Coordinates of C-alpha atoms and ligand atoms in Angstrom, one line a residue:
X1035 CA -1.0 25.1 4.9
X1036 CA -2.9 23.3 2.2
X1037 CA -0.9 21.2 -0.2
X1038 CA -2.1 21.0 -3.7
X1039 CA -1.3 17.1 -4.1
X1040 CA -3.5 15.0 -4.0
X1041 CA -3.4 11.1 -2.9
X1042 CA -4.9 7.8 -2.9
X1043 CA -4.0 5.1 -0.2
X1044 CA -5.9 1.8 -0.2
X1045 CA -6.6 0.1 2.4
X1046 CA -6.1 3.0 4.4
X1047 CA -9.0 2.6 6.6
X1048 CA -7.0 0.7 9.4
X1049 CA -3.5 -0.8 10.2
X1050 CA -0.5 0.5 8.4
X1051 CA -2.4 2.0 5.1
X1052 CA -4.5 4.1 7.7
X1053 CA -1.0 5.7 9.4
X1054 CA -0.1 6.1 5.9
X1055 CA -3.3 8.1 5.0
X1056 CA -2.7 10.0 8.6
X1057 CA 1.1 10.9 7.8
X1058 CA 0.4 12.3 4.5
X1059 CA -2.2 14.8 5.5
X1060 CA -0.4 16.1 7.9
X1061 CA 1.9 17.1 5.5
X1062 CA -1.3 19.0 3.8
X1063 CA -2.3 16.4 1.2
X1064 CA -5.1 15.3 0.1
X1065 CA -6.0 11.8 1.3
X1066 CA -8.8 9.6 -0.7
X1067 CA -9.0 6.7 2.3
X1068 CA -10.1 4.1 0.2
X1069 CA -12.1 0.6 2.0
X1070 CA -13.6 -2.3 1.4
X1071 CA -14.9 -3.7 4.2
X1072 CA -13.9 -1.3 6.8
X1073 CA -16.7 2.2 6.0
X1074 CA -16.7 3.1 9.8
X1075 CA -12.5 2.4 10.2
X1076 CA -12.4 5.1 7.2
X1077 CA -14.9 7.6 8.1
X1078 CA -13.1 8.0 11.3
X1079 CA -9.6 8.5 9.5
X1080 CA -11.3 11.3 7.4
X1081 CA -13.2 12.6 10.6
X1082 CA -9.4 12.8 12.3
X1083 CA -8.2 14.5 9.5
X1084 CA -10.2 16.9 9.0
X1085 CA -11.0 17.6 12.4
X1086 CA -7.5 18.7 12.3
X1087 CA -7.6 21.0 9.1
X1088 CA -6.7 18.7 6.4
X1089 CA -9.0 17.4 3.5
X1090 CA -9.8 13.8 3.2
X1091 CA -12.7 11.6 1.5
X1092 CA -13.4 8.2 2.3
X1093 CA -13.8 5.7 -1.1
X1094 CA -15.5 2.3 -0.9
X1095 CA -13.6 -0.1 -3.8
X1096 CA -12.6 -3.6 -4.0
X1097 CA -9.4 -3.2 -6.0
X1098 CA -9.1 -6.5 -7.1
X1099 CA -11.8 -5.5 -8.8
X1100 CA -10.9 -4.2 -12.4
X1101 CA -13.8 -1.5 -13.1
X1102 CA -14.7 -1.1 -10.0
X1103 CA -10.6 0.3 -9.6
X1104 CA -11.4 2.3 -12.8
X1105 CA -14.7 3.9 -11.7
X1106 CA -12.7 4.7 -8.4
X1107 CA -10.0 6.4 -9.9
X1108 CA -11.7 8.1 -12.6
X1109 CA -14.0 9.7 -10.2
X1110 CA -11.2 10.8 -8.0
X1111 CA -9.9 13.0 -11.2
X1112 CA -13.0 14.4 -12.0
X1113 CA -13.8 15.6 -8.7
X1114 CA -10.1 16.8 -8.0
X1115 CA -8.7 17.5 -10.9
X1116 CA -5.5 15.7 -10.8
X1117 CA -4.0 12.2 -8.6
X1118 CA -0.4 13.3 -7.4
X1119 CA 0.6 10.0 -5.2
X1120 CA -0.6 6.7 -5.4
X1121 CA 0.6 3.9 -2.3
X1122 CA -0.9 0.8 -3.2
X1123 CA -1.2 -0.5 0.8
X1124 CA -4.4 -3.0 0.4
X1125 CA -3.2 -6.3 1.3
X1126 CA -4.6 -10.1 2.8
X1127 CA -3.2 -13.1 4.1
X1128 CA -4.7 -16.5 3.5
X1129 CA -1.2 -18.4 5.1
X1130 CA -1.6 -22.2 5.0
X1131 CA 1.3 -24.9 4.0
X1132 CA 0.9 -25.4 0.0
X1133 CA -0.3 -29.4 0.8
X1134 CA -3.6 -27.9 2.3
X1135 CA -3.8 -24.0 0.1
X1136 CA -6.8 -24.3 -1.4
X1137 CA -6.5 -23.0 -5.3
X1138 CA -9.7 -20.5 -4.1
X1139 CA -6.9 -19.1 -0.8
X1140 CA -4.3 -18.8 -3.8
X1141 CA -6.4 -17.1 -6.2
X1142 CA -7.9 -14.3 -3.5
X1143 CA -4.6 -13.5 -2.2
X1144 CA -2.9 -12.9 -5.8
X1145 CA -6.0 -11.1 -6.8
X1146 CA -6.4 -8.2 -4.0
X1147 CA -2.3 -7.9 -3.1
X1148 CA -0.9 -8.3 -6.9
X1149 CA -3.7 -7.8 -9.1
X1150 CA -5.1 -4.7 -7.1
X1151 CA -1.8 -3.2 -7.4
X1152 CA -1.7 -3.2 -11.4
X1153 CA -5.3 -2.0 -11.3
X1154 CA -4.8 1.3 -9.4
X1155 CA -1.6 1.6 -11.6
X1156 CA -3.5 0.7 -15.1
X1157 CA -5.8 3.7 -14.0
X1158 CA -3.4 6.1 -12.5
X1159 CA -0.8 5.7 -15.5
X1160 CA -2.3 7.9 -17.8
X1161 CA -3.2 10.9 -15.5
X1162 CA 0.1 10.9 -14.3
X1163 CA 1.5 10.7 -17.8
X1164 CA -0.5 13.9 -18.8
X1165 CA 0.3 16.0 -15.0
X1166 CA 3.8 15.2 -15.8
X1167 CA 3.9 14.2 -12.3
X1168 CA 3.1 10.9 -10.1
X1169 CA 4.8 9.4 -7.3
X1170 CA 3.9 5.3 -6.7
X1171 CA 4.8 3.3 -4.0
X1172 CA 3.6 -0.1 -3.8
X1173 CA 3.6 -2.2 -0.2
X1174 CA 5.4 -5.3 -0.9
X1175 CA 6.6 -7.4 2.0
X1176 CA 9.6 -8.9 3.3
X1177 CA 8.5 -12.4 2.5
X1178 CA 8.4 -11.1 -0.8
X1179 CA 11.9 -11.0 -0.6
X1180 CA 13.2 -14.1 1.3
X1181 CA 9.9 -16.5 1.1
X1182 CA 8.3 -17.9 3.8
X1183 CA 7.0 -21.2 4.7
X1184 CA 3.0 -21.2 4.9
X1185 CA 3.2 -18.4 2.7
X1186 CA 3.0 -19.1 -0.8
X1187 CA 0.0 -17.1 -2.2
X1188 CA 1.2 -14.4 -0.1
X1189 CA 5.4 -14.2 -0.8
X1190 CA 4.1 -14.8 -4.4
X1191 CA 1.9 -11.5 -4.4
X1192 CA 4.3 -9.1 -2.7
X1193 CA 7.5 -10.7 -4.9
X1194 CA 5.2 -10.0 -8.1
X1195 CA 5.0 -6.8 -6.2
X1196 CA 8.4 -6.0 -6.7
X1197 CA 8.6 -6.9 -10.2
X1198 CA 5.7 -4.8 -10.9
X1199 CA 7.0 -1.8 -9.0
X1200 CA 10.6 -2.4 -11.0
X1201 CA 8.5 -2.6 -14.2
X1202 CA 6.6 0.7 -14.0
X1203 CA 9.3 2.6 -12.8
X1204 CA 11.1 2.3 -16.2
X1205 CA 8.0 2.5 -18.2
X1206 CA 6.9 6.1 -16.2
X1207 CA 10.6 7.3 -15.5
X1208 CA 10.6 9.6 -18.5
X1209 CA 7.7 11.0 -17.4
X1210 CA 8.5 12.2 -14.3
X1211 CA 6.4 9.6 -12.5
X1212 CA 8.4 7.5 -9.6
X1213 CA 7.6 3.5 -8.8
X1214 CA 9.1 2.3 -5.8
X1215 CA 8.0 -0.2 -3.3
X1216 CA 8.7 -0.7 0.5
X1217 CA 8.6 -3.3 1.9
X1218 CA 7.8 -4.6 5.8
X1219 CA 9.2 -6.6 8.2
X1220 CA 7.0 -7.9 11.2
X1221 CA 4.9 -4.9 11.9
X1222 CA 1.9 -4.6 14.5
X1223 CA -1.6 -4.8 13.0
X1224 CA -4.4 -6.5 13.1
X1225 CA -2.8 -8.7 10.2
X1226 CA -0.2 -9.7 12.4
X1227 CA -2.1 -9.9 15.8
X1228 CA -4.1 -13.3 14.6
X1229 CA -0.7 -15.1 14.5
X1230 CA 0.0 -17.8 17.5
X1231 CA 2.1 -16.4 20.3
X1232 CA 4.6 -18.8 20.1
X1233 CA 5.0 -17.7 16.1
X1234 CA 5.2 -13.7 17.3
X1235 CA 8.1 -14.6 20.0
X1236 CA 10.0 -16.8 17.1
X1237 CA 9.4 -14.1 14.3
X1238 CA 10.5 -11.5 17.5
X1239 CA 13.9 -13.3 18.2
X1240 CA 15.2 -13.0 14.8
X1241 CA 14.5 -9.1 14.4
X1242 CA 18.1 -7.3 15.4
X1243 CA 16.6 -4.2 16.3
X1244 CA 14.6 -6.5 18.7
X1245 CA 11.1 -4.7 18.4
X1246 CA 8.3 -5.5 16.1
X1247 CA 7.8 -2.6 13.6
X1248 CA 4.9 0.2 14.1
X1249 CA 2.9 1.5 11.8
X1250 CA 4.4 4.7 12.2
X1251 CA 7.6 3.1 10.8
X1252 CA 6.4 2.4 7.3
X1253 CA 4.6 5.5 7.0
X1254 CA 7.5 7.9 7.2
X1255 CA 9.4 5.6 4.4
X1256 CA 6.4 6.1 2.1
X1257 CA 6.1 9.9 3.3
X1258 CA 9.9 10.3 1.9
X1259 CA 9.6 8.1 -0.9
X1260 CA 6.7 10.3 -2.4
X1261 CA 8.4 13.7 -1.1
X1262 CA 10.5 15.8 -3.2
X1263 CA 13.6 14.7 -1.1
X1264 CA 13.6 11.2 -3.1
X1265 CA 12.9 12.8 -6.5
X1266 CA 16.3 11.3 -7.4
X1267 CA 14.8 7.7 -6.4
X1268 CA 12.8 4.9 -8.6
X1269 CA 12.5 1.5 -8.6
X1270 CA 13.6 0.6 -5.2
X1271 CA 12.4 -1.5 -3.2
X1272 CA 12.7 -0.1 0.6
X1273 CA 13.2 -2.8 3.1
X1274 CA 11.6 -1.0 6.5
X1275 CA 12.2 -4.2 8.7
X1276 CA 14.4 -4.1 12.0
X1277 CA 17.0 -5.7 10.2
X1278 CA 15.4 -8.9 9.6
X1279 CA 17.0 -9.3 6.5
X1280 CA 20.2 -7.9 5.0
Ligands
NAP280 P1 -4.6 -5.1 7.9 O1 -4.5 -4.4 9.2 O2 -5.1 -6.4 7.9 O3 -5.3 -4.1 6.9 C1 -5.5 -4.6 5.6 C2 -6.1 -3.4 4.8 O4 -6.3 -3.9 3.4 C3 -7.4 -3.0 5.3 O5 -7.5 -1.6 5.3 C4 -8.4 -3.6 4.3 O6 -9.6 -2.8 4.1 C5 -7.6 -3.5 3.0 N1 -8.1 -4.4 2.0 C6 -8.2 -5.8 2.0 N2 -8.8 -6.2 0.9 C7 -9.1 -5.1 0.2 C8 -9.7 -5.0 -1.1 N3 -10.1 -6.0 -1.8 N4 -9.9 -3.7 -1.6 C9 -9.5 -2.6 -0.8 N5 -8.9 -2.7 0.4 C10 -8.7 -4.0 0.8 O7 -3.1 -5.2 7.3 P2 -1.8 -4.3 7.6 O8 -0.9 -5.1 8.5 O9 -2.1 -2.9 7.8 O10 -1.1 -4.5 6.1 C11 -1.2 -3.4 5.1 C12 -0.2 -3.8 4.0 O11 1.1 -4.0 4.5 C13 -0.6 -5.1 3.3 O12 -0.4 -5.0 1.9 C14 0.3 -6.1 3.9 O13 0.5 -7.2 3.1 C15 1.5 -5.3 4.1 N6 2.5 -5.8 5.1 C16 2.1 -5.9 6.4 C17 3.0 -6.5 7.3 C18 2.7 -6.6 8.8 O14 3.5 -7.1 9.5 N7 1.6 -6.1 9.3 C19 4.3 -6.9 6.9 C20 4.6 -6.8 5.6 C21 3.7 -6.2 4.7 P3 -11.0 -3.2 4.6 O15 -10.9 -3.5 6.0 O16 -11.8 -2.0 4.3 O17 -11.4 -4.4 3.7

């Protein structure tokens, strides 16, 4: 049966945004698969989706990109007439040790993971505002969280992350527009896989639940947090993680 919201993931054409875009049309949404780099990764999420009856469109924007997010969004609520959920998923590393970041590795990463984050919300906020209606959640990290050595830019974006999602939540609450965050452990992707082996098995050994996440894990924490089962729930930040930290 078709759902009448509609939703924009980013990033969604591969890794954990594109089980994200997967999970939410199965529940009838309406997914806007948004890319940057990725066209082919994204038409084949929106060919999967609606070979099996849902409705999907694939968006090209780089939302570190300030107009470019505008143009995005803007053209998403003409054509649909409305922008229910929002999950802010786009995300890069660029890990070195801070004696040898480069300034241009900091800048990049705070730009797509942080900045891209406030630009989809800039856009969304006042749509939402008017529908009366809006469900964010933003993909932090657990480095956000705890920090992490040879992640700077990175901890830096997805703790900014959290203060963002914290920040909109009480500036949208009255309107019955939800901001909450979730946020990863060690989760299998293509983000992930470039990490040394030896690095995997050391992350590995300190996970409690002694797997590495899955994709699938993340996306049914957003798929609650923007149901109407978490209506009750804003400005949390939803640690989806194995147990890595407590
Ligand atoms: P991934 O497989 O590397 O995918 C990253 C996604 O971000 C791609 O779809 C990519 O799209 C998109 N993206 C990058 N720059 C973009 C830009 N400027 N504009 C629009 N989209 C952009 O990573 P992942 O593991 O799925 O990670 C997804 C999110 O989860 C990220 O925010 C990441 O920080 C977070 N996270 C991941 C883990 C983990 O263990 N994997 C843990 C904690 C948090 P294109 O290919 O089209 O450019």
């Amino acid at each position: 049966m078709q759902n009448e919201k509609i939703a924009l993931v980013t990033g969604a054409g591969r890794g954990i945004g594109r089980q994200i875009a997967l999970k939410l049309a199965e529940q009838g949404i309406t997914v806007i698969v948004n890319y940057n780099g990725s066209e082919e990764a994204a038409e084949s999420v929106v060919n999967k989706i609606t070979e099996s009856g849902g409705r999907a469109k694939a968006v090209k924007c780089n939302v570190s990109d300030y107009k470019e997010t505008e143009e995005m969004i803007a053209s998403i609520v003409k054509e649909f007439g409305r922008l229910d959920i929002l999950v802010n998923n786009a995300g890069i590393t660029a890990d070195n040790l801070m004696v040898r970041m480069t300034e241009e590795d900091f800048d990049k990463v705070i730009n797509i993971n942080l900045k891209g984050a406030f630009n989809t919300i800039k856009h969304v906020n006042r749509q939402m505002i008017k529908q009366r209606y809006g469900r964010i959640v933003n993909i932090s990290s657990v480095v956000g969280v705890t920090g992490n050595a040879g992640q700077a830019n990175y901890a830096a974006s997805k703790a900014g992350i959290i203060g963002l999602t914290k920040s909109a939540a009480r500036e949208l609450a009255s309107r019955n527009v939800t901001v909450n965050a979730v946020a990863p452990g060690f989760i299998q992707t293509e983000m992930t896989d470039k990490l040394p082996e030896n690095v995997k098995e050391q992350m590995q050994s300190q996970i409690p639940l002694k797997r590495l996440g899955t994709t699938e894990d993340i996306a049914a924490a957003v798929s609650f947090l923007v149901s109407e089962d978490a209506s009750y729930i804003t400005g949390q930040v939803i640690e989806v993680n194995g147990g890595m930290n407590m």
